[in-house]
Amino acid sequence: MPDAATFRRMVKKSWRKWTTKEGLIGDYDYSYLFVPDIPFKSKVPKTQPFFGLNSSMPILLGIILGFQHTLSILAGVVTPPLIISETANLSEDLQEYLVSVSLIVSGILSCVQITRIHIYKTPYYVGTGLLSMVGTSFATISIVSKAIPLMYSSGVCPVVDGKEMPCPDGYGSILATGVVCSLLEMLLSLIPAKTLQRIFPPIVTGPVVLLIGVSLIQTGFEDWVGGSNCVGSTCGNAHKLEWGSAEFIGLGFLVYVTIIISERWGSPIMKSCAVIVGLLVGCIVAAACGYFSPDTIREAPKATFMWVHTFKLKVYGPVVLPFLALYVVLMMECIGDVTATSDVSRMEVEGELYESRIQGGILADGLGGLISGLMTVTPMSTFAQNNGVISITKCANRMVGYWAAFFMIIMGIFTKFAASFISIPRAVLGGMTSFLYTSVAVSGIRIISSTEFTRRDRFLLTASLLPGIGSILVSDWFDNVFTYSGDNKALQGFFDAIILVMETGFAVTGILGLILNLLLPQVEDDIEELNEVVLETVGSADEQAVQLYQIKSEQKLDNRISANTNVGTSSSS
């Protein structure tokens, strides 16, 4: 507790903050945030002040930038519960509830990441202490899209007269399995970050992220042309049209084009939330053309909170392995996100403090998976979308993160906001989600591109991607491998687990990539290949440059061989 003098200083400082122009508004150029780029008009570069983690900044600016961060991650937070609830055929009131609670839990867990709580009498922390926002993981959609149909076929979810009925128990099984498997990421947070990066290098995690994005694009694109749940039939609520009609495609294309325009000519705020701008324009046009039905918004309750609806928690064995692979991916994504946030926040990207931030971020990620499941939503993870906001606005202040979390919680409590997302026409939503899902795939490509691409790397990528891409293109390829039809439910569950893993592209690729990375050593032939490439590029004109490149290549190869040796030792132990 602070002493009396310290407390008086805190009160005086707070009073000045809220009662003076300097504290409320400051001298920040607010027009910079809102004025778009006018085509064919030269723009005068503006130098804005940088606000560090704990810098003093005007209250109004903190509120505006906090809302900007909220908009930048909003679409990513609400999309997974929308898709997952539709896959489980949940009722509209449950869909509204899940969207609302996702927003609330996102705000709460973001505060945990931003605060960075020290665990008493240990060297460990919970949270990064940076402006790290948390949202619902997209990777869960890939698991649910395969698990829920399996639950219907195995009798876990009800089917009446050939029609799949709402399956809240199946959703509860997804939650329970996610809660149990989150312990893996929490345990991994105790391992040094450098060791984790050796065990799970980009050559392993990159293809997994790529396939998560690729598998999601299909759902987004089906919504774009009418709706993923009404393929080949008449779609829409207020305005009935055939699936794949030009009107649906046009609405989705309008969202897509608006996102591009916002990125090219939009103001800094528009650029950071271009996806929301595209969604808003699409909704306005759809409402004007009669595609909206206000019934959902009108009938929604005024407010909600966690545990207004609950689900029966029961671990579903077949999804355990995919969830374990999911948490490994979330862990590696967290390392990358914390590194990127530290960089744009002008903080250390190496050293003891940096390693501590990574440890705290991973532990908070794993704890978030546990807490979010108990709060009735699927696993949460650290988002990277707001890093662009930090870079554009030059503001890494933690108070902005608290304002963003506040707006997320408020949006979640008032259910009308969630109901407005539920009522959005599928074509408009598909134009937005397709863009988001493709950005996930691009993130995987970026991770893969950070490798050296030796012959060994190309072979590993080819071997691990083959079954993953195949399972996405031919989603039922493993259905008829096991023909058991007896009464042994344990054996049937074991077979279902194998089928689910083999038909979940990112899971089979991740497992196979991890094994191959341990089995395939770096060989001396790789360095000769690198030298041949540079000789073809540079030629013999600059022998000194070639020799320097060869020395660096040998050093990198030695490091990678050492890393593989260490990985093998860690796995054996």
Short mmCIF file of C-alpha atoms in Angstrom, two decimals, residues 24-493:
data_model
loop_
_atom_site.label_atom_id
_atom_site.label_comp_id
_atom_site.label_asym_id
_atom_site.label_seq_id
_atom_site.Cartn_x
_atom_site.Cartn_y
_atom_site.Cartn_z
CA LEU A 24 -7.81 15.75 -21.35
CA ILE A 25 -6.88 16.72 -24.94
CA GLY A 26 -3.17 17.60 -25.11
CA ASP A 27 -1.61 18.97 -28.28
CA TYR A 28 -1.93 15.85 -30.45
CA ASP A 29 -2.88 16.37 -34.12
CA TYR A 30 -6.19 14.45 -34.12
CA SER A 31 -6.84 15.22 -37.78
CA TYR A 32 -3.99 12.85 -38.63
CA LEU A 33 -6.13 9.93 -37.45
CA PHE A 34 -9.27 10.81 -39.40
CA VAL A 35 -8.30 12.59 -42.63
CA PRO A 36 -8.00 10.12 -45.54
CA ASP A 37 -5.53 10.30 -48.41
CA ILE A 38 -7.07 12.30 -51.25
CA PRO A 39 -6.21 10.75 -54.65
CA PHE A 40 -3.74 12.71 -56.80
CA LYS A 41 -2.98 15.11 -53.96
CA SER A 42 0.45 15.17 -52.40
CA LYS A 43 0.50 14.49 -48.68
CA VAL A 44 2.79 16.31 -46.29
CA PRO A 45 4.47 13.81 -43.93
CA LYS A 46 3.60 14.39 -40.27
CA THR A 47 5.75 13.47 -37.31
CA GLN A 48 3.66 12.32 -34.37
CA PRO A 49 4.96 11.82 -30.81
CA PHE A 50 5.60 8.26 -29.66
CA PHE A 51 3.80 7.08 -26.53
CA GLY A 52 5.63 4.25 -24.76
CA LEU A 53 4.21 1.61 -22.44
CA ASN A 54 3.81 3.88 -19.44
CA SER A 55 3.96 7.34 -21.02
CA SER A 56 1.53 10.04 -19.98
CA MET A 57 -0.98 10.73 -22.75
CA PRO A 58 -4.23 12.72 -23.11
CA ILE A 59 -7.37 10.93 -21.98
CA LEU A 60 -9.29 11.70 -25.19
CA LEU A 61 -6.48 10.28 -27.32
CA GLY A 62 -6.40 7.14 -25.18
CA ILE A 63 -10.14 6.65 -25.65
CA ILE A 64 -9.96 7.17 -29.43
CA LEU A 65 -6.97 4.87 -29.92
CA GLY A 66 -8.49 2.30 -27.57
CA PHE A 67 -11.63 2.22 -29.73
CA GLN A 68 -9.40 1.94 -32.80
CA HIS A 69 -7.70 -1.14 -31.33
CA THR A 70 -11.15 -2.58 -30.58
CA LEU A 71 -12.25 -2.13 -34.18
CA SER A 72 -9.01 -3.65 -35.48
CA ILE A 73 -9.67 -6.98 -33.71
CA LEU A 74 -13.47 -6.91 -33.57
CA ALA A 75 -14.08 -8.97 -36.70
CA GLY A 76 -11.55 -11.59 -35.57
CA VAL A 77 -13.26 -11.92 -32.18
CA VAL A 78 -16.86 -12.35 -33.37
CA THR A 79 -16.26 -14.51 -36.46
CA PRO A 80 -15.24 -17.81 -34.75
CA PRO A 81 -18.30 -18.00 -32.44
CA LEU A 82 -20.55 -17.21 -35.42
CA ILE A 83 -19.10 -20.03 -37.54
CA ILE A 84 -18.81 -22.54 -34.67
CA SER A 85 -22.38 -21.97 -33.46
CA GLU A 86 -23.69 -22.43 -37.00
CA THR A 87 -21.72 -25.67 -37.38
CA ALA A 88 -23.34 -27.03 -34.19
CA ASN A 89 -26.77 -25.78 -35.40
CA LEU A 90 -27.26 -23.78 -32.21
CA SER A 91 -30.31 -21.53 -31.82
CA GLU A 92 -30.13 -17.80 -32.51
CA ASP A 93 -30.25 -16.89 -28.82
CA LEU A 94 -27.23 -19.15 -28.17
CA GLN A 95 -25.41 -17.63 -31.15
CA GLU A 96 -26.02 -14.14 -29.77
CA TYR A 97 -24.87 -15.27 -26.34
CA LEU A 98 -21.62 -16.78 -27.66
CA VAL A 99 -20.76 -13.64 -29.66
CA SER A 100 -21.41 -11.46 -26.61
CA VAL A 101 -19.42 -13.64 -24.22
CA SER A 102 -16.52 -13.85 -26.70
CA LEU A 103 -16.31 -10.05 -26.57
CA ILE A 104 -16.50 -9.98 -22.76
CA VAL A 105 -13.90 -12.71 -22.22
CA SER A 106 -11.64 -11.12 -24.84
CA GLY A 107 -11.69 -7.87 -22.86
CA ILE A 108 -10.99 -9.62 -19.55
CA LEU A 109 -8.10 -11.73 -20.86
CA SER A 110 -6.63 -8.74 -22.70
CA CYS A 111 -6.37 -6.99 -19.32
CA VAL A 112 -4.48 -10.02 -17.97
CA GLN A 113 -1.97 -9.90 -20.84
CA ILE A 114 -1.49 -6.13 -20.55
CA THR A 115 -1.08 -6.11 -16.76
CA ARG A 116 1.63 -8.82 -16.45
CA ILE A 117 1.04 -10.37 -13.04
CA HIS A 118 4.02 -11.75 -11.11
CA ILE A 119 3.53 -15.21 -9.59
CA TYR A 120 4.47 -14.95 -5.91
CA LYS A 121 7.92 -16.29 -4.96
CA THR A 122 8.67 -17.55 -8.49
CA PRO A 123 10.50 -16.10 -11.50
CA TYR A 124 7.37 -16.52 -13.62
CA TYR A 125 4.75 -14.03 -14.83
CA VAL A 126 1.26 -14.17 -16.33
CA GLY A 127 0.95 -11.71 -19.22
CA THR A 128 3.33 -9.77 -21.44
CA GLY A 129 3.05 -6.29 -19.94
CA LEU A 130 2.68 -4.98 -23.51
CA LEU A 131 -0.30 -3.71 -25.48
CA SER A 132 -1.27 -7.32 -26.32
CA MET A 133 -4.92 -7.90 -27.24
CA VAL A 134 -6.61 -11.28 -26.97
CA GLY A 135 -9.29 -12.76 -29.23
CA THR A 136 -10.99 -16.01 -30.21
CA SER A 137 -8.68 -18.41 -32.05
CA PHE A 138 -9.53 -19.14 -35.69
CA ALA A 139 -7.82 -22.53 -35.50
CA THR A 140 -10.68 -23.93 -33.41
CA ILE A 141 -13.00 -23.59 -36.42
CA SER A 142 -10.97 -26.20 -38.31
CA ILE A 143 -11.35 -28.66 -35.43
CA VAL A 144 -15.07 -28.02 -34.95
CA SER A 145 -15.82 -28.30 -38.68
CA LYS A 146 -14.55 -31.90 -38.57
CA ALA A 147 -15.59 -32.86 -35.02
CA ILE A 148 -19.26 -31.83 -35.09
CA PRO A 149 -20.14 -33.92 -38.21
CA LEU A 150 -18.37 -36.86 -36.53
CA MET A 151 -20.50 -36.31 -33.43
CA TYR A 152 -23.65 -36.44 -35.53
CA SER A 153 -22.58 -39.65 -37.24
CA SER A 154 -21.55 -41.33 -33.96
CA GLY A 155 -24.73 -40.42 -32.07
CA VAL A 156 -23.28 -37.78 -29.74
CA CYS A 157 -25.42 -35.14 -31.47
CA PRO A 158 -29.11 -35.86 -32.25
CA VAL A 159 -30.44 -36.53 -35.75
CA VAL A 160 -34.24 -36.62 -36.24
CA ASP A 161 -35.68 -37.90 -39.53
CA GLY A 162 -32.36 -37.29 -41.25
CA LYS A 163 -32.15 -33.68 -40.00
CA GLU A 164 -29.30 -32.58 -37.77
CA MET A 165 -30.72 -30.97 -34.63
CA PRO A 166 -29.06 -28.36 -32.36
CA CYS A 167 -26.16 -29.90 -30.47
CA PRO A 168 -25.26 -27.88 -27.34
CA ASP A 169 -23.78 -31.02 -25.75
CA GLY A 170 -21.38 -31.32 -28.67
CA TYR A 171 -20.31 -27.72 -28.15
CA GLY A 172 -19.85 -28.47 -24.46
CA SER A 173 -17.55 -31.36 -25.38
CA ILE A 174 -15.45 -28.99 -27.49
CA LEU A 175 -15.18 -26.62 -24.51
CA ALA A 176 -14.21 -29.35 -22.05
CA THR A 177 -11.55 -30.80 -24.35
CA GLY A 178 -10.09 -27.36 -24.95
CA VAL A 179 -9.93 -26.73 -21.19
CA VAL A 180 -8.04 -29.98 -20.49
CA CYS A 181 -5.63 -29.59 -23.41
CA SER A 182 -4.81 -25.99 -22.42
CA LEU A 183 -2.63 -27.47 -19.68
CA LEU A 184 -0.09 -28.37 -22.39
CA GLU A 185 0.53 -24.72 -23.32
CA MET A 186 0.73 -23.77 -19.66
CA LEU A 187 3.43 -26.40 -19.12
CA LEU A 188 5.29 -25.35 -22.26
CA SER A 189 5.45 -21.78 -20.93
CA LEU A 190 7.93 -23.01 -18.30
CA ILE A 191 10.41 -24.04 -21.02
CA PRO A 192 12.82 -21.33 -22.26
CA ALA A 193 11.66 -19.66 -25.49
CA LYS A 194 14.86 -20.55 -27.36
CA THR A 195 14.33 -24.24 -26.59
CA LEU A 196 10.72 -24.04 -27.79
CA GLN A 197 11.83 -22.44 -31.05
CA ARG A 198 14.29 -25.28 -31.58
CA ILE A 199 11.66 -27.94 -30.97
CA PHE A 200 9.00 -26.17 -33.04
CA PRO A 201 10.88 -24.20 -35.72
CA PRO A 202 9.13 -22.18 -38.47
CA ILE A 203 9.51 -25.11 -40.89
CA VAL A 204 7.07 -27.03 -38.63
CA THR A 205 4.66 -24.32 -37.47
CA GLY A 206 4.47 -22.36 -40.75
CA PRO A 207 2.73 -25.13 -42.75
CA VAL A 208 0.29 -25.64 -39.88
CA VAL A 209 -0.79 -21.99 -39.87
CA LEU A 210 -0.98 -22.03 -43.68
CA LEU A 211 -3.33 -25.04 -43.69
CA ILE A 212 -5.50 -23.57 -40.93
CA GLY A 213 -6.09 -20.56 -43.19
CA VAL A 214 -6.63 -22.63 -46.33
CA SER A 215 -9.17 -24.89 -44.61
CA LEU A 216 -11.14 -21.86 -43.41
CA ILE A 217 -11.24 -20.10 -46.77
CA GLN A 218 -13.72 -22.67 -48.10
CA THR A 219 -16.27 -21.78 -45.41
CA GLY A 220 -15.80 -18.06 -45.98
CA PHE A 221 -16.15 -18.40 -49.74
CA GLU A 222 -19.29 -20.52 -49.42
CA ASP A 223 -20.80 -17.77 -47.27
CA TRP A 224 -19.73 -15.21 -49.88
CA VAL A 225 -21.90 -16.88 -52.52
CA GLY A 226 -24.92 -17.42 -50.30
CA GLY A 227 -24.18 -19.39 -47.13
CA SER A 228 -22.12 -22.38 -46.07
CA ASN A 229 -25.19 -24.05 -44.54
CA CYS A 230 -27.42 -23.77 -47.61
CA VAL A 231 -25.16 -24.95 -50.43
CA GLY A 232 -27.21 -25.77 -53.52
CA SER A 233 -30.50 -24.36 -52.18
CA THR A 234 -32.36 -21.11 -51.66
CA CYS A 235 -30.53 -18.87 -49.19
CA GLY A 236 -31.17 -15.67 -47.27
CA ASN A 237 -33.70 -14.62 -44.66
CA ALA A 238 -35.38 -11.41 -45.77
CA HIS A 239 -34.38 -11.74 -49.44
CA LYS A 240 -34.49 -15.31 -50.82
CA LEU A 241 -32.09 -16.09 -53.69
CA GLU A 242 -30.44 -19.13 -55.20
CA TRP A 243 -27.05 -20.06 -53.77
CA GLY A 244 -24.33 -18.63 -56.01
CA SER A 245 -26.54 -15.91 -57.48
CA ALA A 246 -24.95 -12.75 -58.88
CA GLU A 247 -26.56 -10.62 -56.15
CA PHE A 248 -24.79 -12.55 -53.39
CA ILE A 249 -21.46 -12.49 -55.19
CA GLY A 250 -21.85 -8.75 -55.77
CA LEU A 251 -22.48 -8.05 -52.08
CA GLY A 252 -19.37 -9.99 -51.05
CA PHE A 253 -17.33 -8.30 -53.77
CA LEU A 254 -18.46 -4.89 -52.51
CA VAL A 255 -17.01 -5.71 -49.08
CA TYR A 256 -13.78 -6.93 -50.69
CA VAL A 257 -13.35 -3.80 -52.83
CA THR A 258 -14.14 -1.50 -49.90
CA ILE A 259 -11.38 -3.16 -47.85
CA ILE A 260 -8.90 -2.48 -50.66
CA ILE A 261 -10.02 1.15 -51.03
CA SER A 262 -9.75 1.71 -47.27
CA GLU A 263 -6.21 0.36 -47.29
CA ARG A 264 -5.16 2.51 -50.23
CA TRP A 265 -6.82 5.86 -49.48
CA GLY A 266 -8.20 5.55 -45.95
CA SER A 267 -7.12 7.49 -42.89
CA PRO A 268 -4.96 5.71 -40.28
CA ILE A 269 -8.09 4.64 -38.40
CA MET A 270 -9.72 3.32 -41.59
CA LYS A 271 -6.59 1.39 -42.54
CA SER A 272 -6.31 -0.31 -39.17
CA CYS A 273 -9.96 -1.42 -39.25
CA ALA A 274 -10.43 -1.75 -43.02
CA VAL A 275 -12.25 -5.08 -42.56
CA ILE A 276 -14.88 -3.43 -40.34
CA VAL A 277 -15.24 -0.54 -42.82
CA GLY A 278 -15.86 -3.06 -45.61
CA LEU A 279 -18.39 -4.92 -43.45
CA LEU A 280 -20.17 -1.66 -42.59
CA VAL A 281 -20.46 -0.58 -46.25
CA GLY A 282 -21.73 -4.03 -47.19
CA CYS A 283 -24.34 -3.91 -44.41
CA ILE A 284 -25.56 -0.46 -45.50
CA VAL A 285 -26.05 -1.57 -49.10
CA ALA A 286 -27.63 -4.88 -48.03
CA ALA A 287 -30.07 -3.07 -45.73
CA ALA A 288 -31.00 -0.59 -48.48
CA CYS A 289 -31.68 -3.49 -50.88
CA GLY A 290 -33.83 -5.46 -48.43
CA TYR A 291 -31.42 -8.24 -47.44
CA PHE A 292 -31.68 -7.50 -43.70
CA SER A 293 -34.28 -8.84 -41.29
CA PRO A 294 -34.59 -6.73 -38.11
CA ASP A 295 -36.44 -9.47 -36.22
CA THR A 296 -33.28 -10.91 -34.65
CA ILE A 297 -32.16 -7.53 -33.31
CA ARG A 298 -35.65 -6.65 -32.09
CA GLU A 299 -36.13 -9.92 -30.18
CA ALA A 300 -32.65 -10.00 -28.61
CA PRO A 301 -32.45 -9.29 -24.85
CA LYS A 302 -31.05 -5.95 -23.76
CA ALA A 303 -28.05 -7.36 -21.90
CA THR A 304 -26.29 -10.61 -21.08
CA PHE A 305 -23.25 -11.90 -19.24
CA MET A 306 -21.25 -15.07 -18.75
CA TRP A 307 -23.09 -18.22 -17.63
CA VAL A 308 -26.52 -16.95 -18.68
CA HIS A 309 -26.36 -20.14 -20.76
CA THR A 310 -24.27 -23.14 -19.73
CA PHE A 311 -23.18 -26.32 -21.49
CA LYS A 312 -22.57 -29.86 -20.31
CA LEU A 313 -18.80 -30.35 -20.10
CA LYS A 314 -17.47 -33.73 -21.20
CA VAL A 315 -14.11 -34.49 -22.83
CA TYR A 316 -14.47 -35.84 -26.37
CA GLY A 317 -11.53 -38.17 -27.01
CA PRO A 318 -11.23 -37.87 -30.81
CA VAL A 319 -10.45 -34.13 -30.65
CA VAL A 320 -7.72 -34.38 -28.00
CA LEU A 321 -4.82 -34.71 -30.47
CA PRO A 322 -6.05 -31.90 -32.74
CA PHE A 323 -6.43 -29.65 -29.69
CA LEU A 324 -2.90 -30.47 -28.49
CA ALA A 325 -1.61 -29.51 -31.95
CA LEU A 326 -3.73 -26.36 -31.74
CA TYR A 327 -2.12 -25.23 -28.48
CA VAL A 328 1.36 -25.82 -29.87
CA VAL A 329 0.45 -23.54 -32.78
CA LEU A 330 -0.99 -20.92 -30.42
CA MET A 331 2.22 -21.04 -28.39
CA MET A 332 4.42 -20.38 -31.42
CA GLU A 333 2.06 -17.67 -32.66
CA CYS A 334 2.27 -16.07 -29.23
CA ILE A 335 6.07 -15.96 -29.45
CA GLY A 336 5.84 -14.24 -32.83
CA ASP A 337 3.15 -11.82 -31.66
CA VAL A 338 5.06 -10.84 -28.51
CA THR A 339 8.22 -10.31 -30.58
CA ALA A 340 6.35 -8.13 -33.08
CA THR A 341 4.61 -6.13 -30.35
CA SER A 342 7.91 -5.59 -28.51
CA ASP A 343 9.50 -4.39 -31.74
CA VAL A 344 6.79 -1.86 -32.68
CA SER A 345 6.63 -0.76 -29.03
CA ARG A 346 10.38 0.01 -29.16
CA MET A 347 11.13 -2.53 -26.44
CA GLU A 348 13.84 -5.20 -26.24
CA VAL A 349 13.56 -8.18 -28.61
CA GLU A 350 16.27 -10.13 -26.85
CA GLY A 351 17.56 -10.50 -23.32
CA GLU A 352 16.09 -11.44 -19.96
CA LEU A 353 13.12 -9.06 -19.99
CA TYR A 354 12.13 -10.13 -23.51
CA GLU A 355 12.33 -13.83 -22.55
CA SER A 356 10.23 -13.07 -19.48
CA ARG A 357 7.57 -11.37 -21.60
CA ILE A 358 7.38 -14.42 -23.87
CA GLN A 359 7.08 -16.75 -20.88
CA GLY A 360 4.31 -14.60 -19.41
CA GLY A 361 2.52 -14.34 -22.74
CA ILE A 362 2.52 -18.11 -23.35
CA LEU A 363 1.35 -18.83 -19.80
CA ALA A 364 -1.44 -16.25 -20.14
CA ASP A 365 -2.38 -17.83 -23.50
CA GLY A 366 -2.67 -21.28 -21.94
CA LEU A 367 -4.50 -19.91 -18.92
CA GLY A 368 -6.78 -18.06 -21.32
CA GLY A 369 -7.67 -21.34 -23.02
CA LEU A 370 -8.68 -22.76 -19.63
CA ILE A 371 -10.56 -19.67 -18.43
CA SER A 372 -12.36 -19.08 -21.73
CA GLY A 373 -13.61 -22.68 -21.78
CA LEU A 374 -14.96 -22.33 -18.24
CA MET A 375 -16.58 -19.07 -19.37
CA THR A 376 -18.36 -20.98 -22.20
CA VAL A 377 -16.29 -19.83 -25.19
CA THR A 378 -13.66 -21.59 -27.29
CA PRO A 379 -9.91 -20.98 -26.71
CA MET A 380 -8.58 -17.43 -26.81
CA SER A 381 -5.15 -16.43 -28.10
CA THR A 382 -2.99 -13.34 -28.50
CA PHE A 383 -3.87 -11.35 -31.63
CA ALA A 384 -1.39 -9.62 -33.95
CA GLN A 385 -3.87 -7.35 -35.75
CA ASN A 386 -3.33 -4.44 -33.39
CA ASN A 387 0.43 -4.34 -34.07
CA GLY A 388 -0.34 -2.40 -37.23
CA VAL A 389 -2.32 0.10 -35.16
CA ILE A 390 0.66 0.59 -32.83
CA SER A 391 2.95 1.15 -35.81
CA ILE A 392 0.62 3.65 -37.54
CA THR A 393 -0.35 5.68 -34.48
CA LYS A 394 3.02 5.41 -32.70
CA CYS A 395 1.21 4.56 -29.48
CA ALA A 396 2.14 1.49 -27.44
CA ASN A 397 0.65 2.81 -24.20
CA ARG A 398 -0.93 0.16 -21.98
CA MET A 399 -3.76 2.51 -21.00
CA VAL A 400 -4.95 2.34 -24.61
CA GLY A 401 -5.18 -1.44 -24.20
CA TYR A 402 -7.31 -1.04 -21.08
CA TRP A 403 -9.65 1.31 -22.96
CA ALA A 404 -9.89 -1.24 -25.79
CA ALA A 405 -10.72 -3.99 -23.30
CA PHE A 406 -13.36 -1.73 -21.74
CA PHE A 407 -15.06 -1.23 -25.12
CA MET A 408 -14.97 -4.98 -25.81
CA ILE A 409 -16.67 -5.74 -22.51
CA ILE A 410 -19.34 -3.06 -23.03
CA MET A 411 -20.08 -4.31 -26.56
CA GLY A 412 -20.41 -7.83 -25.18
CA ILE A 413 -22.77 -6.95 -22.35
CA PHE A 414 -25.30 -5.24 -24.63
CA THR A 415 -26.73 -8.12 -26.64
CA LYS A 416 -28.23 -5.97 -29.39
CA PHE A 417 -24.70 -5.49 -30.67
CA ALA A 418 -24.19 -9.27 -30.97
CA ALA A 419 -27.62 -9.65 -32.56
CA SER A 420 -26.65 -7.18 -35.27
CA PHE A 421 -23.79 -9.49 -36.26
CA ILE A 422 -26.10 -12.52 -36.29
CA SER A 423 -28.49 -10.78 -38.69
CA ILE A 424 -25.80 -9.79 -41.21
CA PRO A 425 -26.46 -11.49 -44.58
CA ARG A 426 -24.12 -14.41 -45.20
CA ALA A 427 -22.81 -12.91 -48.44
CA VAL A 428 -21.67 -9.73 -46.67
CA LEU A 429 -20.15 -11.69 -43.81
CA GLY A 430 -18.45 -14.06 -46.27
CA GLY A 431 -16.76 -11.18 -48.06
CA MET A 432 -15.20 -10.15 -44.75
CA THR A 433 -14.36 -13.61 -43.36
CA SER A 434 -12.78 -14.77 -46.63
CA PHE A 435 -10.37 -11.83 -46.36
CA LEU A 436 -9.60 -12.65 -42.71
CA TYR A 437 -9.07 -16.35 -43.40
CA THR A 438 -6.76 -15.61 -46.32
CA SER A 439 -4.70 -13.34 -44.05
CA VAL A 440 -4.22 -16.37 -41.75
CA ALA A 441 -2.88 -18.38 -44.69
CA VAL A 442 -0.56 -15.51 -45.65
CA SER A 443 0.76 -15.48 -42.09
CA GLY A 444 1.68 -19.13 -42.55
CA ILE A 445 3.51 -18.30 -45.77
CA ARG A 446 5.40 -15.52 -43.98
CA ILE A 447 6.49 -17.96 -41.26
CA ILE A 448 7.65 -20.52 -43.83
CA SER A 449 9.59 -17.86 -45.75
CA SER A 450 11.79 -17.22 -42.71
CA THR A 451 13.55 -20.58 -43.26
CA GLU A 452 16.71 -21.11 -45.34
CA PHE A 453 14.94 -23.33 -47.92
CA THR A 454 17.69 -25.87 -48.29
CA ARG A 455 17.02 -29.18 -50.03
CA ARG A 456 16.20 -30.70 -46.65
CA ASP A 457 13.67 -27.92 -45.92
CA ARG A 458 11.95 -28.33 -49.27
CA PHE A 459 11.71 -32.07 -48.77
CA LEU A 460 10.33 -31.67 -45.24
CA LEU A 461 7.72 -29.17 -46.46
CA THR A 462 6.69 -31.43 -49.33
CA ALA A 463 6.37 -34.52 -47.15
CA SER A 464 4.46 -32.82 -44.35
CA LEU A 465 2.13 -30.75 -46.57
CA LEU A 466 1.10 -33.66 -48.81
CA PRO A 467 -1.40 -35.36 -46.44
CA GLY A 468 -2.54 -32.01 -45.03
CA ILE A 469 -3.44 -30.46 -48.37
CA GLY A 470 -4.89 -33.77 -49.53
CA SER A 471 -7.22 -33.97 -46.52
CA ILE A 472 -8.48 -30.45 -47.24
CA LEU A 473 -9.15 -31.15 -50.93
CA VAL A 474 -10.66 -34.62 -50.27
CA SER A 475 -12.20 -34.14 -46.85
CA ASP A 476 -13.60 -37.69 -46.47
CA TRP A 477 -10.54 -39.59 -47.74
CA PHE A 478 -10.09 -41.57 -44.50
CA ASP A 479 -13.75 -42.36 -43.75
CA ASN A 480 -13.72 -45.95 -45.00
CA VAL A 481 -10.39 -47.11 -43.59
CA PHE A 482 -11.98 -48.53 -40.42
CA THR A 483 -15.14 -50.57 -40.91
CA TYR A 484 -15.76 -51.57 -37.29
CA SER A 485 -19.47 -51.57 -36.36
CA GLY A 486 -19.50 -53.42 -33.03
CA ASP A 487 -20.66 -52.35 -29.57
CA ASN A 488 -17.23 -51.49 -28.17
CA LYS A 489 -17.57 -47.71 -27.78
CA ALA A 490 -13.98 -47.32 -26.58
CA LEU A 491 -12.63 -48.96 -29.73
CA GLN A 492 -15.02 -46.97 -31.90
CA GLY A 493 -13.88 -43.76 -30.20
#
